[in-house]
Amino acid sequence: MIVNVSSEKKNFYRENGFSILENVFSPDECDLILSSIEKYAEEDFRCIFNVETLDSDLLKVVKDSRIIEALEKLTGFKMVSFGSQVMFKKPDTPFAT
């Protein structure tokens, strides 16, 4: 699958440090990713480091060619994963703002 990253998405990333790319993963894949991350979220929903070392489904996400391609297109750099950081903020909690 080829991940489309528009010029607008790239510019937004450069200006804001993040960008939202839609349809990189299917809805079922997104549900699996969310449920996998939720297993490791603490009650305060703080940052989780290297969660892919805890879960084989999340390791697959980190290594997935679609996410690597998207990151390379956004940044213009070759990507090599050496760790991850999940900022997990569940909606409707005090930690979501």
Coordinates of N, CA and C in Angstrom, one line a residue:
M1 N 0.8 -1.2 0.0 CA 0.0 0.0 0.0 C 0.9 1.2 0.0
I2 N 0.5 2.2 -0.8 CA 1.3 3.5 -0.9 C 0.5 4.5 0.0
V3 N 1.3 5.1 0.9 CA 0.7 6.1 1.8 C 0.9 7.4 1.2
N4 N -0.3 8.1 1.0 CA -0.3 9.4 0.4 C -0.1 10.5 1.5
V5 N 0.9 11.3 1.3 CA 1.2 12.4 2.3 C 1.2 13.7 1.4
S6 N 0.2 14.5 1.6 CA 0.1 15.7 0.8 C 1.1 16.8 1.2
S7 N 1.3 17.8 0.4 CA 2.2 18.9 0.7 C 1.6 19.6 2.0
E8 N 0.3 19.7 2.1 CA -0.3 20.4 3.2 C 0.0 19.6 4.5
K9 N 0.0 18.3 4.5 CA 0.3 17.5 5.6 C 1.7 17.7 6.0
K10 N 2.6 17.7 5.0 CA 4.0 17.9 5.3 C 4.3 19.2 5.9
N11 N 3.7 20.3 5.4 CA 3.9 21.6 5.9 C 3.3 21.7 7.3
F12 N 2.1 21.1 7.5 CA 1.6 21.1 8.9 C 2.5 20.5 9.9
Y13 N 3.1 19.3 9.5 CA 4.0 18.6 10.3 C 5.2 19.5 10.6
R14 N 5.8 20.1 9.6 CA 7.0 21.0 9.9 C 6.7 22.2 10.8
E15 N 5.5 22.7 10.7 CA 5.1 23.8 11.5 C 4.6 23.5 12.9
N16 N 4.1 22.3 13.1 CA 3.4 21.9 14.4 C 4.0 20.7 15.1
G17 N 4.9 19.9 14.4 CA 5.5 18.8 15.0 C 4.7 17.5 15.0
F18 N 3.5 17.6 14.4 CA 2.6 16.4 14.2 C 1.7 16.6 13.0
S19 N 1.2 15.5 12.6 CA 0.2 15.6 11.5 C -0.7 14.3 11.6
I20 N -1.9 14.5 11.2 CA -2.8 13.3 11.2 C -3.0 12.8 9.8
L21 N -2.6 11.5 9.7 CA -2.8 10.9 8.4 C -3.9 9.9 8.5
E22 N -4.9 10.0 7.6 CA -6.0 9.1 7.7 C -5.8 7.9 6.7
N23 N -6.5 6.9 7.1 CA -6.5 5.6 6.3 C -5.2 4.9 6.1
V24 N -4.3 5.2 7.0 CA -3.0 4.4 6.9 C -3.3 3.0 7.4
F25 N -4.1 2.9 8.5 CA -4.5 1.6 9.0 C -6.0 1.5 8.8
S26 N -6.5 0.2 8.7 CA -8.0 0.0 8.5 C -8.6 0.2 9.9
P27 N -10.0 0.4 9.9 CA -10.6 0.6 11.2 C -10.4 -0.6 12.1
D28 N -10.4 -1.8 11.6 CA -10.1 -3.0 12.5 C -8.7 -3.0 13.0
E29 N -7.7 -2.6 12.2 CA -6.3 -2.4 12.7 C -6.3 -1.3 13.8
C30 N -7.0 -0.2 13.6 CA -7.0 0.8 14.6 C -7.6 0.3 15.9
D31 N -8.6 -0.4 15.8 CA -9.2 -1.0 17.1 C -8.3 -1.9 17.8
L32 N -7.5 -2.7 17.0 CA -6.5 -3.6 17.6 C -5.4 -2.8 18.3
I33 N -4.9 -1.8 17.6 CA -3.9 -1.0 18.2 C -4.3 -0.3 19.4
L34 N -5.5 0.3 19.4 CA -6.1 1.0 20.6 C -6.2 0.0 21.8
S35 N -6.8 -1.2 21.5 CA -7.0 -2.1 22.6 C -5.7 -2.6 23.1
S36 N -4.7 -2.8 22.3 CA -3.4 -3.2 22.7 C -2.7 -2.2 23.6
I37 N -2.8 -0.9 23.2 CA -2.2 0.2 24.0 C -3.0 0.3 25.4
E38 N -4.3 0.2 25.3 CA -5.1 0.4 26.6 C -4.7 -0.6 27.6
K39 N -4.2 -1.8 27.2 CA -3.8 -2.8 28.2 C -2.7 -2.3 29.1
Y40 N -1.9 -1.4 28.6 CA -0.7 -1.0 29.3 C -0.9 0.4 29.9
A41 N -2.0 1.1 29.6 CA -2.2 2.4 30.1 C -2.5 2.4 31.6
E42 N -1.8 3.3 32.3 CA -2.1 3.4 33.7 C -3.3 4.3 33.9
E43 N -3.8 4.3 35.2 CA -5.0 5.1 35.5 C -4.8 6.6 35.1
D44 N -3.6 7.1 35.3 CA -3.4 8.5 35.0 C -3.1 8.7 33.5
F45 N -3.0 7.7 32.7 CA -2.8 7.8 31.2 C -1.6 8.6 30.9
R46 N -0.5 8.4 31.6 CA 0.7 9.1 31.3 C 1.4 8.4 30.1
C47 N 2.6 9.0 29.8 CA 3.4 8.5 28.7 C 3.8 7.1 28.9
I48 N 3.8 6.3 27.8 CA 4.3 4.9 27.9 C 5.5 4.8 26.9
F49 N 6.6 4.4 27.4 CA 7.8 4.2 26.6 C 8.0 2.8 26.1
N50 N 8.3 2.6 24.9 CA 8.7 1.3 24.3 C 7.6 0.2 24.5
V51 N 6.4 0.6 24.3 CA 5.3 -0.3 24.6 C 5.3 -1.5 23.6
E52 N 6.0 -1.3 22.5 CA 6.1 -2.5 21.5 C 6.9 -3.6 22.1
T53 N 7.7 -3.4 23.1 CA 8.5 -4.5 23.7 C 7.6 -5.3 24.6
L54 N 6.3 -4.9 24.9 CA 5.4 -5.6 25.7 C 4.4 -6.4 24.9
D55 N 4.2 -6.1 23.7 CA 3.1 -6.6 22.9 C 3.5 -6.9 21.5
S56 N 3.3 -8.1 21.0 CA 3.7 -8.4 19.6 C 2.8 -7.7 18.6
D57 N 1.6 -7.4 18.9 CA 0.8 -6.6 17.9 C 1.3 -5.2 17.7
L58 N 1.8 -4.6 18.8 CA 2.3 -3.3 18.7 C 3.7 -3.3 18.1
L59 N 4.5 -4.3 18.3 CA 5.7 -4.5 17.6 C 5.5 -4.5 16.1
K60 N 4.5 -5.2 15.6 CA 4.1 -5.2 14.2 C 3.8 -3.8 13.7
V61 N 3.1 -3.0 14.5 CA 2.8 -1.7 14.1 C 4.1 -0.8 13.9
V62 N 5.0 -0.9 14.8 CA 6.2 -0.1 14.7 C 7.0 -0.5 13.5
K63 N 7.0 -1.8 13.1 CA 7.7 -2.3 12.0 C 7.0 -2.2 10.7
D64 N 5.7 -1.8 10.7 CA 4.8 -1.9 9.5 C 5.4 -0.9 8.5
S65 N 5.5 -1.3 7.3 CA 6.0 -0.5 6.2 C 5.2 0.8 5.9
R66 N 3.9 0.7 6.2 CA 3.1 1.9 6.0 C 3.4 3.0 7.0
I67 N 3.7 2.7 8.2 CA 4.1 3.7 9.2 C 5.4 4.3 8.9
I68 N 6.4 3.4 8.5 CA 7.7 3.8 8.2 C 7.7 4.7 6.9
E69 N 6.9 4.3 5.9 CA 6.8 5.1 4.7 C 6.2 6.5 5.0
A70 N 5.1 6.5 5.8 CA 4.5 7.8 6.2 C 5.5 8.7 6.9
L71 N 6.2 8.2 7.9 CA 7.2 9.0 8.6 C 8.3 9.5 7.7
E72 N 8.8 8.7 6.8 CA 9.8 9.1 5.9 C 9.3 10.2 4.9
K73 N 8.1 10.1 4.5 CA 7.5 11.1 3.6 C 7.3 12.4 4.4
L74 N 6.8 12.3 5.6 CA 6.6 13.5 6.5 C 7.9 14.3 6.8
T75 N 8.9 13.5 7.2 CA 10.2 14.1 7.6 C 11.2 14.4 6.6
G76 N 11.2 13.5 5.5 CA 12.2 13.6 4.5 C 13.5 12.8 4.9
F77 N 13.4 12.1 6.0 CA 14.5 11.3 6.5 C 14.2 9.8 6.5
K78 N 15.3 9.0 6.4 CA 15.1 7.6 6.5 C 14.9 7.3 8.0
M79 N 13.9 6.4 8.2 CA 13.5 6.1 9.6 C 14.0 4.7 10.0
V80 N 14.5 4.7 11.2 CA 15.0 3.5 11.9 C 14.4 3.6 13.3
S81 N 13.6 2.5 13.7 CA 13.0 2.5 15.0 C 14.0 2.1 16.0
F82 N 14.1 2.9 17.1 CA 14.9 2.4 18.2 C 14.2 2.6 19.5
G83 N 12.9 3.0 19.4 CA 12.1 3.1 20.6 C 10.8 3.9 20.3
S84 N 9.9 3.8 21.2 CA 8.6 4.5 20.9 C 8.2 5.3 22.2
Q85 N 7.3 6.2 22.0 CA 6.7 6.9 23.1 C 5.2 7.1 22.7
V86 N 4.3 6.6 23.6 CA 2.9 6.8 23.4 C 2.4 7.8 24.4
M87 N 1.8 8.9 23.9 CA 1.2 9.9 24.8 C -0.3 9.5 24.8
F88 N -0.7 8.8 25.7 CA -2.1 8.2 25.7 C -3.0 9.1 26.6
K89 N -3.9 9.8 26.0 CA -4.8 10.6 26.7 C -6.2 10.2 26.4
K90 N -6.9 9.5 27.2 CA -8.2 9.0 26.9 C -9.2 10.1 27.0
P91 N -10.1 10.2 26.1 CA -11.2 11.3 26.1 C -12.0 11.3 27.3
D92 N -12.4 12.4 27.7 CA -13.3 12.6 28.8 C -12.7 12.2 30.2
T93 N -11.4 12.4 30.3 CA -10.7 12.2 31.5 C -10.0 13.6 31.8
P94 N -9.6 13.8 33.1 CA -8.9 15.0 33.4 C -7.6 15.2 32.7
F95 N -7.1 14.1 32.1 CA -5.8 14.1 31.5 C -5.8 14.4 30.0
A96 N -7.0 14.5 29.5 CA -7.2 14.8 28.0 C -7.0 16.2 27.6
T97 N -6.8 17.1 28.6 CA -6.6 18.5 28.2 C -5.2 18.9 28.3

